mmCIF file of C-alpha atoms in Angstrom:
data_model
loop_
_atom_site.group_PDB
_atom_site.id
_atom_site.type_symbol
_atom_site.label_atom_id
_atom_site.label_comp_id
_atom_site.label_asym_id
_atom_site.label_seq_id
_atom_site.Cartn_x
_atom_site.Cartn_y
_atom_site.Cartn_z
ATOM 1 C CA MET A 1 12.838 -66.622 15.592
ATOM 2 C CA LEU A 2 13.313 -70.146 16.842
ATOM 3 C CA ASP A 3 12.941 -70.711 20.582
ATOM 4 C CA THR A 4 15.170 -73.639 21.415
ATOM 5 C CA SER A 5 15.018 -73.198 25.197
ATOM 6 C CA THR A 6 12.790 -76.252 25.782
ATOM 7 C CA MET A 7 14.410 -78.655 23.347
ATOM 8 C CA THR A 8 16.047 -81.754 24.735
ATOM 9 C CA PRO A 9 18.828 -82.607 22.288
ATOM 10 C CA SER A 10 18.928 -86.317 23.078
ATOM 11 C CA THR A 11 15.193 -86.799 22.411
ATOM 12 C CA ALA A 12 15.209 -84.749 19.221
ATOM 13 C CA ASN A 13 18.417 -86.369 18.021
ATOM 14 C CA ALA A 14 16.976 -89.860 18.456
ATOM 15 C CA VAL A 15 13.866 -88.957 16.429
ATOM 16 C CA LEU A 16 15.946 -87.224 13.775
ATOM 17 C CA GLU A 17 18.419 -90.103 13.541
ATOM 18 C CA SER A 18 15.589 -92.539 12.906
ATOM 19 C CA TRP A 19 13.807 -90.178 10.494
ATOM 20 C CA ASN A 20 17.008 -89.392 8.578
ATOM 21 C CA ALA A 21 17.452 -93.131 7.948
ATOM 22 C CA VAL A 22 14.061 -93.923 6.360
ATOM 23 C CA ASP A 23 13.328 -93.605 2.651
ATOM 24 C CA ALA A 24 12.036 -90.269 1.343
ATOM 25 C CA ALA A 25 8.421 -91.385 0.839
ATOM 26 C CA GLN A 26 8.135 -92.676 4.384
ATOM 27 C CA ALA A 27 9.907 -89.611 5.785
ATOM 28 C CA ALA A 28 7.465 -87.284 3.996
ATOM 29 C CA ARG A 29 4.493 -89.292 5.311
ATOM 30 C CA GLU A 30 5.845 -89.133 8.857
ATOM 31 C CA ILE A 31 6.337 -85.374 8.844
ATOM 32 C CA LEU A 32 3.209 -84.404 6.843
ATOM 33 C CA PRO A 33 0.897 -84.084 9.900
ATOM 34 C CA CYS A 34 3.128 -81.293 11.201
ATOM 35 C CA CYS A 35 2.032 -79.008 8.345
ATOM 36 C CA GLY A 36 -0.458 -80.594 5.948
ATOM 37 C CA SER A 37 1.283 -79.518 2.733
ATOM 38 C CA HIS A 38 2.749 -82.330 0.645
ATOM 39 C CA ALA A 39 5.130 -79.876 -1.060
ATOM 40 C CA TRP A 40 6.394 -78.748 2.354
ATOM 41 C CA ALA A 41 6.839 -82.358 3.539
ATOM 42 C CA ASP A 42 8.699 -83.274 0.342
ATOM 43 C CA GLY A 43 10.833 -80.123 0.519
ATOM 44 C CA VAL A 44 11.858 -80.652 4.128
ATOM 45 C CA THR A 45 12.496 -84.339 3.516
ATOM 46 C CA ALA A 46 14.747 -83.507 0.551
ATOM 47 C CA ARG A 47 17.009 -81.477 2.857
ATOM 48 C CA ARG A 48 17.838 -84.422 5.116
ATOM 49 C CA PRO A 49 19.868 -85.389 6.979
ATOM 50 C CA PHE A 50 19.404 -82.976 9.880
ATOM 51 C CA ALA A 51 21.878 -82.930 12.726
ATOM 52 C CA SER A 52 19.610 -81.094 15.165
ATOM 53 C CA ALA A 53 16.103 -79.860 15.842
ATOM 54 C CA VAL A 54 17.293 -76.308 15.222
ATOM 55 C CA ASP A 55 18.449 -77.328 11.735
ATOM 56 C CA LEU A 56 15.105 -78.996 11.014
ATOM 57 C CA LEU A 57 13.092 -75.990 12.206
ATOM 58 C CA ALA A 58 15.202 -73.591 10.149
ATOM 59 C CA ALA A 59 14.782 -75.747 7.045
ATOM 60 C CA SER A 60 11.054 -75.998 7.687
ATOM 61 C CA ASP A 61 10.748 -72.216 7.728
ATOM 62 C CA GLU A 62 12.826 -71.829 4.562
ATOM 63 C CA VAL A 63 10.796 -74.429 2.695
ATOM 64 C CA TRP A 64 7.502 -72.953 3.949
ATOM 65 C CA TRP A 65 8.220 -69.422 2.759
ATOM 66 C CA ALA A 66 9.370 -70.685 -0.668
ATOM 67 C CA LEU A 67 6.098 -72.559 -1.352
ATOM 68 C CA ALA A 68 3.399 -71.458 -3.767
ATOM 69 C CA GLU A 69 0.058 -70.179 -2.490
ATOM 70 C CA ARG A 70 -1.656 -73.439 -3.527
ATOM 71 C CA ASP A 71 0.708 -75.339 -1.212
ATOM 72 C CA TRP A 72 -0.132 -72.973 1.651
ATOM 73 C CA GLN A 73 -3.817 -73.573 0.902
ATOM 74 C CA GLU A 74 -3.282 -77.316 1.148
ATOM 75 C CA ALA A 75 -1.843 -76.795 4.643
ATOM 76 C CA PHE A 76 -4.729 -74.499 5.604
ATOM 77 C CA ASP A 77 -7.213 -77.125 4.400
ATOM 78 C CA SER A 78 -5.715 -79.650 6.830
ATOM 79 C CA HIS A 79 -7.080 -77.675 9.798
ATOM 80 C CA PRO A 80 -10.541 -77.763 11.304
ATOM 81 C CA ARG A 81 -12.299 -74.464 11.913
ATOM 82 C CA ILE A 82 -11.777 -73.089 15.400
ATOM 83 C CA GLY A 83 -14.244 -74.982 17.566
ATOM 84 C CA GLN A 84 -14.760 -77.867 15.119
ATOM 85 C CA GLN A 85 -13.205 -81.310 14.758
ATOM 86 C CA HIS A 86 -13.100 -81.998 11.017
ATOM 87 C CA ALA A 87 -11.140 -80.570 8.088
ATOM 88 C CA LYS A 88 -11.112 -80.838 4.297
ATOM 89 C CA THR A 89 -7.875 -82.821 4.380
ATOM 90 C CA ALA A 90 -6.227 -84.003 7.552
ATOM 91 C CA THR A 91 -4.518 -86.961 9.103
ATOM 92 C CA ALA A 92 -5.803 -88.442 12.342
ATOM 93 C CA GLU A 93 -2.645 -87.205 14.036
ATOM 94 C CA SER A 94 -3.067 -83.616 12.803
ATOM 95 C CA LEU A 95 -6.716 -83.579 13.947
ATOM 96 C CA GLN A 96 -5.620 -84.795 17.374
ATOM 97 C CA TRP A 97 -2.995 -82.039 17.521
ATOM 98 C CA SER A 98 -5.569 -79.447 16.442
ATOM 99 C CA ALA A 99 -7.853 -80.522 19.281
ATOM 100 C CA GLN A 100 -4.974 -80.132 21.761
ATOM 101 C CA GLU A 101 -4.022 -76.736 20.325
ATOM 102 C CA GLN A 102 -7.589 -75.479 20.499
ATOM 103 C CA ARG A 103 -8.281 -76.825 23.988
ATOM 104 C CA ALA A 104 -7.994 -73.408 25.680
ATOM 105 C CA ALA A 105 -10.222 -71.903 22.995
ATOM 106 C CA MET A 106 -13.109 -74.243 23.728
ATOM 107 C CA SER A 107 -15.724 -72.202 25.491
ATOM 108 C CA HIS A 108 -18.921 -73.225 27.214
ATOM 109 C CA ASP A 109 -20.246 -69.711 26.561
ATOM 110 C CA GLU A 110 -22.870 -70.200 23.846
ATOM 111 C CA ALA A 111 -22.739 -66.533 22.796
ATOM 112 C CA LEU A 112 -18.970 -66.758 22.314
ATOM 113 C CA LYS A 113 -19.317 -70.004 20.354
ATOM 114 C CA ALA A 114 -21.904 -68.352 18.121
ATOM 115 C CA ALA A 115 -19.678 -65.292 17.634
ATOM 116 C CA LEU A 116 -16.747 -67.522 16.616
ATOM 117 C CA ALA A 117 -18.938 -69.470 14.195
ATOM 118 C CA ASP A 118 -20.215 -66.220 12.688
ATOM 119 C CA GLY A 119 -16.674 -64.828 12.500
ATOM 120 C CA ASN A 120 -15.445 -68.004 10.790
ATOM 121 C CA ARG A 121 -18.280 -67.737 8.252
ATOM 122 C CA ARG A 122 -17.594 -64.049 7.520
ATOM 123 C CA TYR A 123 -13.862 -64.714 7.229
ATOM 124 C CA GLU A 124 -14.432 -67.542 4.735
ATOM 125 C CA GLU A 125 -16.770 -65.344 2.692
ATOM 126 C CA LYS A 126 -14.203 -62.544 2.557
ATOM 127 C CA PHE A 127 -10.976 -64.521 2.093
ATOM 128 C CA GLY A 128 -12.123 -67.836 0.597
ATOM 129 C CA ARG A 129 -10.456 -70.075 3.190
ATOM 130 C CA ILE A 130 -10.817 -70.972 6.847
ATOM 131 C CA PHE A 131 -9.412 -68.704 9.528
ATOM 132 C CA ILE A 132 -5.951 -69.947 10.569
ATOM 133 C CA VAL A 133 -4.534 -68.912 13.914
ATOM 134 C CA CYS A 134 -1.977 -70.466 16.211
ATOM 135 C CA ALA A 135 -4.583 -71.213 18.902
ATOM 136 C CA SER A 136 -2.287 -72.938 21.370
ATOM 137 C CA GLY A 137 -2.820 -71.389 24.808
ATOM 138 C CA ARG A 138 -5.297 -68.775 23.560
ATOM 139 C CA SER A 139 -8.818 -68.362 24.896
ATOM 140 C CA ALA A 140 -11.880 -68.221 22.671
ATOM 141 C CA ALA A 141 -12.230 -64.498 23.439
ATOM 142 C CA GLU A 142 -8.597 -63.864 22.391
ATOM 143 C CA ILE A 143 -9.103 -65.780 19.164
ATOM 144 C CA LEU A 144 -12.301 -63.884 18.402
ATOM 145 C CA ASN A 145 -10.455 -60.581 18.907
ATOM 146 C CA ILE A 146 -7.676 -61.724 16.561
ATOM 147 C CA LEU A 147 -10.233 -62.825 13.973
ATOM 148 C CA GLU A 148 -12.023 -59.465 14.121
ATOM 149 C CA ARG A 149 -8.728 -57.572 13.773
ATOM 150 C CA ARG A 150 -7.679 -59.676 10.807
ATOM 151 C CA MET A 151 -11.004 -59.112 9.060
ATOM 152 C CA GLU A 152 -9.680 -55.591 8.414
ATOM 153 C CA ASN A 153 -6.707 -56.930 6.417
ATOM 154 C CA THR A 154 -6.475 -56.775 2.660
ATOM 155 C CA PRO A 155 -6.437 -60.190 0.951
ATOM 156 C CA ASP A 156 -2.663 -60.003 0.340
ATOM 157 C CA VAL A 157 -1.863 -58.965 3.902
ATOM 158 C CA GLU A 158 -4.183 -61.624 5.276
ATOM 159 C CA LEU A 159 -2.628 -64.372 3.150
ATOM 160 C CA ARG A 160 0.787 -63.551 4.635
ATOM 161 C CA GLU A 161 -0.709 -63.441 8.153
ATOM 162 C CA ALA A 162 -2.389 -66.822 7.646
ATOM 163 C CA ALA A 163 0.897 -68.217 6.309
ATOM 164 C CA GLU A 164 2.756 -66.905 9.365
ATOM 165 C CA GLN A 165 0.193 -68.485 11.682
ATOM 166 C CA GLN A 166 0.578 -71.792 9.814
ATOM 167 C CA ARG A 167 4.364 -71.523 10.171
ATOM 168 C CA GLN A 168 3.963 -71.099 13.936
ATOM 169 C CA ILE A 169 1.600 -74.084 14.123
ATOM 170 C CA THR A 170 4.058 -76.169 12.089
ATOM 171 C CA ASN A 171 6.911 -75.275 14.438
ATOM 172 C CA LEU A 172 4.836 -76.282 17.474
ATOM 173 C CA ARG A 173 3.945 -79.577 15.838
ATOM 174 C CA LEU A 174 7.522 -80.287 14.789
ATOM 175 C CA ARG A 175 8.589 -79.808 18.400
ATOM 176 C CA ARG A 176 5.824 -82.159 19.514
ATOM 177 C CA TRP A 177 6.829 -84.696 16.862
ATOM 178 C CA LEU A 178 10.447 -84.481 18.007
ATOM 179 C CA GLY A 179 9.354 -84.947 21.627
ATOM 180 C CA VAL A 180 10.803 -81.653 22.770
ATOM 181 C CA GLU A 181 7.766 -79.452 23.403
#
């Protein structure tokens, strides 16, 4: 469900007005760092114009859930592993956002860092992709607990969980992009 309690309509409307006015290629480039999937960026862009942030967020969710698994994977690949600063495919802006989102998860506890690295490795071996979690505001210990719980998922259940986490990350980034976080 969309939480619109912190959105400032005037800020979001100014960003949307400008974004609605640019050509489709530029609009897709501008919004791509919010998700990392070109199909998502193109799909959301094709639904313009948006009158409000709520409309944009709703369209984002609809487009996201209609994408193919390969498009989800492209978004997943745009993220660094928890505790790292590089990704298979990412824009400078999305890497900066990832660092901000993971700030609370950065631990100085070497044992916890090692456990996260081991968990990431085991997750990738089991599911064939990096572990995706909406890390914003979560500690390293919380993330490790989530990772361990999700290791029990079947591949199909875990794909949907990873997709939901990506959707949450995308919504946070859209709010940031709109200036209403």
